[in-house]
Amino acid sequence: MSAVSAGDPSGPTSGRTSGRTSGRVPAPDRALAGLRERKKQRTRLALIDAALELFLAKGYEATTIDEIVAAVEVSQRTFFRYFATKEDVVTSFLTEHDQILADALAARPPGERPFTALFESMRVVLQTIAEGAPADGVRFRRVRQVIERTPSLMAAQMARYSAAAEALAAQIARREGVDLEHDLRPRIVVAFYLAAVKVAFEDCARQDIWDAGTVAARVEEAVALVGRTMRDWV
């Protein structure tokens, strides 16, 4: 409770609150909560950065959690407060992009064609990567490099794609008012869309292109090419 409480007759709110608090969090408490959140985010990013540096230097499989926490000078307990497994250090960064995509798709106009809605939602994700802080661009590059070099993470990436595909198909089905259990079209549209994204990312990896802005442009080109290819070749 703040220093001036609802029950304090000397307080300026006496006679108006009838013993009830306003429900507002005092400014010092809000500032402290904000400071704690920023500290947690710094620790999480420090663990990600240390892990990615070790993965690229030693290899993902050869790097231990003990080495990651030693680099940041925190305990294993702290590590597991942020990540369930070593794999989560890499995939959690990409899961954030999945959530941005899902939120962007939910905000698209109801009458928009499904593939266009997916395409425009991906623009939001790519702009977030390209326009983010320089450190985010470095993390994006390192995450992609680690995945491309690690078969087990490539498998995890495919599992993530499958989960993301099902979630996006469910959103498309809701937008179009169809039953996902009996209508294959939402899954087909999403499959074409994700295939284009995957091909673009892999093409950038083959050409050693890691700049977030360039990758974003290549993904946009690939997604647009799907529509033209399906129109001309099928």
Short mmCIF file of C-alpha atoms in Angstrom, two decimals:
data_model
loop_
_atom_site.label_atom_id
_atom_site.label_comp_id
_atom_site.label_asym_id
_atom_site.label_seq_id
_atom_site.Cartn_x
_atom_site.Cartn_y
_atom_site.Cartn_z
CA MET A 1 0.00 0.00 0.00
CA SER A 2 1.29 3.51 -0.74
CA ALA A 3 2.36 5.92 1.99
CA VAL A 4 -0.90 7.82 1.63
CA SER A 5 -3.57 5.14 1.92
CA ALA A 6 -7.30 5.26 1.39
CA GLY A 7 -7.79 4.87 5.12
CA ASP A 8 -5.53 7.81 6.04
CA PRO A 9 -7.78 10.79 6.87
CA SER A 10 -4.89 13.13 6.20
CA GLY A 11 -4.51 11.93 2.63
CA PRO A 12 -5.86 13.90 -0.33
CA THR A 13 -8.21 11.06 -1.33
CA SER A 14 -10.01 11.00 2.02
CA GLY A 15 -13.78 11.10 1.65
CA ARG A 16 -13.72 9.99 -1.99
CA THR A 17 -12.42 6.42 -1.99
CA SER A 18 -14.54 5.05 0.88
CA GLY A 19 -11.72 2.77 2.01
CA ARG A 20 -11.01 1.43 -1.46
CA THR A 21 -7.64 1.79 -3.17
CA SER A 22 -7.54 3.16 -6.70
CA GLY A 23 -6.07 -0.05 -8.08
CA ARG A 24 -3.15 1.83 -9.56
CA VAL A 25 0.39 0.53 -9.11
CA PRO A 26 2.52 3.22 -7.41
CA ALA A 27 5.04 4.81 -9.75
CA PRO A 28 8.08 3.54 -7.79
CA ASP A 29 6.71 -0.03 -8.01
CA ARG A 30 6.11 0.33 -11.76
CA ALA A 31 9.65 1.63 -12.22
CA LEU A 32 11.06 -1.27 -10.19
CA ALA A 33 9.02 -3.81 -12.19
CA GLY A 34 10.25 -2.23 -15.42
CA LEU A 35 13.84 -2.39 -14.20
CA ARG A 36 13.45 -6.09 -13.34
CA GLU A 37 12.01 -6.85 -16.79
CA ARG A 38 14.85 -5.02 -18.53
CA LYS A 39 17.39 -6.92 -16.43
CA LYS A 40 15.73 -10.24 -17.30
CA GLN A 41 15.75 -9.36 -20.99
CA ARG A 42 19.44 -8.41 -20.85
CA THR A 43 20.27 -11.73 -19.18
CA ARG A 44 18.24 -13.68 -21.74
CA LEU A 45 19.92 -11.91 -24.66
CA ALA A 46 23.35 -12.36 -23.08
CA LEU A 47 22.72 -16.12 -22.87
CA ILE A 48 21.58 -16.21 -26.50
CA ASP A 49 24.58 -14.23 -27.71
CA ALA A 50 27.06 -16.33 -25.72
CA ALA A 51 25.47 -19.56 -26.93
CA LEU A 52 25.46 -18.50 -30.58
CA GLU A 53 29.09 -17.44 -30.41
CA LEU A 54 30.05 -20.81 -28.90
CA PHE A 55 27.90 -22.75 -31.37
CA LEU A 56 29.63 -21.08 -34.31
CA ALA A 57 33.10 -21.46 -32.82
CA LYS A 58 32.87 -25.03 -31.49
CA GLY A 59 29.76 -26.47 -33.07
CA TYR A 60 26.30 -26.84 -31.57
CA GLU A 61 26.70 -30.46 -30.46
CA ALA A 62 30.11 -29.85 -28.85
CA THR A 63 28.94 -26.88 -26.78
CA THR A 64 27.64 -27.55 -23.27
CA ILE A 65 25.24 -25.56 -21.14
CA ASP A 66 28.02 -25.27 -18.55
CA GLU A 67 30.11 -23.40 -21.12
CA ILE A 68 27.23 -21.08 -21.99
CA VAL A 69 26.51 -20.09 -18.39
CA ALA A 70 30.23 -19.71 -17.66
CA ALA A 71 30.52 -17.22 -20.52
CA VAL A 72 27.74 -15.09 -19.00
CA GLU A 73 28.78 -15.78 -15.39
CA VAL A 74 25.39 -17.06 -14.29
CA SER A 75 24.24 -20.38 -12.87
CA GLN A 76 22.60 -23.30 -14.67
CA ARG A 77 19.51 -22.50 -12.64
CA THR A 78 19.41 -19.08 -14.28
CA PHE A 79 19.79 -20.67 -17.72
CA PHE A 80 16.84 -22.99 -17.14
CA ARG A 81 14.76 -20.06 -15.95
CA TYR A 82 14.85 -18.81 -19.55
CA PHE A 83 15.30 -21.95 -21.68
CA ALA A 84 14.08 -25.51 -21.25
CA THR A 85 16.88 -26.98 -23.41
CA LYS A 86 19.96 -25.93 -25.34
CA GLU A 87 17.88 -26.15 -28.52
CA ASP A 88 15.47 -23.53 -27.12
CA VAL A 89 18.25 -20.95 -27.19
CA VAL A 90 18.10 -21.07 -30.98
CA THR A 91 14.45 -21.86 -31.64
CA SER A 92 13.00 -19.37 -29.15
CA PHE A 93 14.44 -16.53 -31.24
CA LEU A 94 12.52 -17.84 -34.25
CA THR A 95 9.38 -18.54 -32.24
CA GLU A 96 9.17 -14.81 -31.53
CA HIS A 97 8.95 -14.24 -35.29
CA ASP A 98 6.18 -16.86 -35.52
CA GLN A 99 4.18 -14.90 -32.96
CA ILE A 100 4.70 -11.62 -34.81
CA LEU A 101 3.44 -13.33 -37.97
CA ALA A 102 0.38 -14.76 -36.22
CA ASP A 103 -0.49 -11.38 -34.70
CA ALA A 104 -0.03 -9.63 -38.05
CA LEU A 105 -2.27 -12.16 -39.80
CA ALA A 106 -4.97 -11.70 -37.17
CA ALA A 107 -4.90 -7.96 -37.90
CA ARG A 108 -5.29 -8.27 -41.69
CA PRO A 109 -8.57 -7.05 -43.27
CA PRO A 110 -11.26 -9.78 -43.21
CA GLY A 111 -11.94 -9.70 -46.96
CA GLU A 112 -8.31 -10.03 -48.03
CA ARG A 113 -7.40 -13.10 -50.09
CA PRO A 114 -5.60 -15.73 -47.97
CA PHE A 115 -2.27 -15.76 -49.81
CA THR A 116 -2.18 -11.96 -49.86
CA ALA A 117 -2.90 -11.87 -46.13
CA LEU A 118 -0.02 -14.27 -45.47
CA PHE A 119 2.29 -12.34 -47.78
CA GLU A 120 1.51 -9.00 -46.11
CA SER A 121 1.88 -10.54 -42.66
CA MET A 122 5.32 -11.83 -43.58
CA ARG A 123 6.25 -8.28 -44.61
CA VAL A 124 5.68 -7.25 -40.98
CA VAL A 125 8.06 -9.95 -39.74
CA LEU A 126 10.71 -9.08 -42.30
CA GLN A 127 10.43 -5.36 -41.56
CA THR A 128 10.80 -6.13 -37.85
CA ILE A 129 14.05 -7.98 -38.61
CA ALA A 130 15.38 -5.43 -41.11
CA GLU A 131 14.47 -2.34 -39.07
CA GLY A 132 15.39 -3.70 -35.65
CA ALA A 133 18.44 -2.88 -33.59
CA PRO A 134 21.78 -3.84 -35.17
CA ALA A 135 22.24 -6.52 -32.49
CA ASP A 136 19.00 -8.17 -33.62
CA GLY A 137 20.34 -8.37 -37.16
CA VAL A 138 23.52 -10.04 -35.90
CA ARG A 139 21.49 -12.56 -33.88
CA PHE A 140 19.30 -13.30 -36.89
CA ARG A 141 22.39 -14.03 -39.01
CA ARG A 142 23.98 -16.21 -36.36
CA VAL A 143 20.79 -18.17 -35.72
CA ARG A 144 20.44 -18.91 -39.43
CA GLN A 145 24.11 -19.94 -39.68
CA VAL A 146 23.88 -22.26 -36.68
CA ILE A 147 20.73 -23.92 -38.03
CA GLU A 148 22.21 -24.40 -41.49
CA ARG A 149 25.30 -26.08 -39.98
CA THR A 150 23.44 -28.38 -37.56
CA PRO A 151 21.35 -31.34 -38.81
CA SER A 152 19.54 -31.74 -35.48
CA LEU A 153 18.51 -28.09 -35.55
CA MET A 154 17.39 -28.43 -39.16
CA ALA A 155 15.10 -31.23 -37.96
CA ALA A 156 13.84 -29.01 -35.14
CA GLN A 157 13.28 -26.28 -37.70
CA MET A 158 11.10 -28.61 -39.76
CA ALA A 159 9.07 -29.49 -36.65
CA ARG A 160 8.65 -25.76 -35.98
CA TYR A 161 7.52 -25.24 -39.57
CA SER A 162 4.91 -27.98 -39.15
CA ALA A 163 3.54 -26.45 -35.95
CA ALA A 164 3.52 -22.98 -37.51
CA ALA A 165 1.81 -24.31 -40.63
CA GLU A 166 -1.01 -25.86 -38.62
CA ALA A 167 -1.53 -22.69 -36.60
CA LEU A 168 -1.58 -20.52 -39.73
CA ALA A 169 -3.95 -22.92 -41.50
CA ALA A 170 -6.32 -22.69 -38.54
CA GLN A 171 -6.23 -18.89 -38.79
CA ILE A 172 -6.89 -18.97 -42.53
CA ALA A 173 -9.76 -21.40 -42.01
CA ARG A 174 -11.33 -19.04 -39.45
CA ARG A 175 -10.86 -16.06 -41.78
CA GLU A 176 -12.52 -17.91 -44.65
CA GLY A 177 -15.23 -19.49 -42.54
CA VAL A 178 -14.37 -23.07 -43.50
CA ASP A 179 -13.88 -26.26 -41.50
CA LEU A 180 -10.18 -27.15 -41.39
CA GLU A 181 -11.02 -30.80 -40.75
CA HIS A 182 -12.93 -31.13 -44.03
CA ASP A 183 -11.40 -28.45 -46.27
CA LEU A 184 -7.78 -28.81 -47.43
CA ARG A 185 -7.49 -25.37 -48.99
CA PRO A 186 -6.18 -23.53 -45.89
CA ARG A 187 -3.39 -26.07 -45.47
CA ILE A 188 -2.58 -25.97 -49.19
CA VAL A 189 -2.31 -22.17 -49.24
CA VAL A 190 -0.13 -22.16 -46.13
CA ALA A 191 2.05 -24.97 -47.51
CA PHE A 192 2.78 -22.97 -50.68
CA TYR A 193 3.50 -19.88 -48.62
CA LEU A 194 5.88 -21.61 -46.17
CA ALA A 195 7.61 -23.46 -48.99
CA ALA A 196 8.42 -20.13 -50.64
CA VAL A 197 9.81 -18.75 -47.38
CA LYS A 198 11.90 -21.88 -46.80
CA VAL A 199 13.32 -21.85 -50.34
CA ALA A 200 14.25 -18.18 -50.00
CA PHE A 201 16.04 -18.68 -46.68
CA GLU A 202 17.93 -21.70 -48.00
CA ASP A 203 18.91 -19.84 -51.17
CA CYS A 204 20.31 -16.99 -49.06
CA ALA A 205 22.27 -19.50 -46.96
CA ARG A 206 23.76 -21.09 -50.10
CA GLN A 207 24.88 -17.68 -51.32
CA ASP A 208 26.17 -16.66 -47.89
CA ILE A 209 23.65 -13.82 -47.66
CA TRP A 210 22.85 -12.98 -44.03
CA ASP A 211 21.97 -9.30 -44.06
CA ALA A 212 18.42 -9.10 -42.69
CA GLY A 213 17.29 -6.49 -45.21
CA THR A 214 18.56 -8.51 -48.17
CA VAL A 215 17.05 -11.72 -46.82
CA ALA A 216 13.75 -9.89 -46.38
CA ALA A 217 13.82 -8.78 -50.01
CA ARG A 218 14.63 -12.32 -51.21
CA VAL A 219 11.77 -13.79 -49.18
CA GLU A 220 9.34 -11.24 -50.60
CA GLU A 221 10.50 -12.09 -54.13
CA ALA A 222 10.06 -15.82 -53.49
CA VAL A 223 6.59 -15.45 -52.03
CA ALA A 224 5.51 -13.26 -54.96
CA LEU A 225 7.03 -15.79 -57.38
CA VAL A 226 4.80 -18.54 -56.01
CA GLY A 227 1.70 -16.76 -57.22
CA ARG A 228 3.14 -16.23 -60.70
CA THR A 229 4.44 -19.80 -60.90
CA MET A 230 1.12 -21.32 -59.92
CA ARG A 231 -0.66 -19.14 -62.47
CA ASP A 232 1.76 -19.92 -65.31
CA TRP A 233 2.81 -23.52 -64.61
CA VAL A 234 -0.22 -25.23 -63.08
#
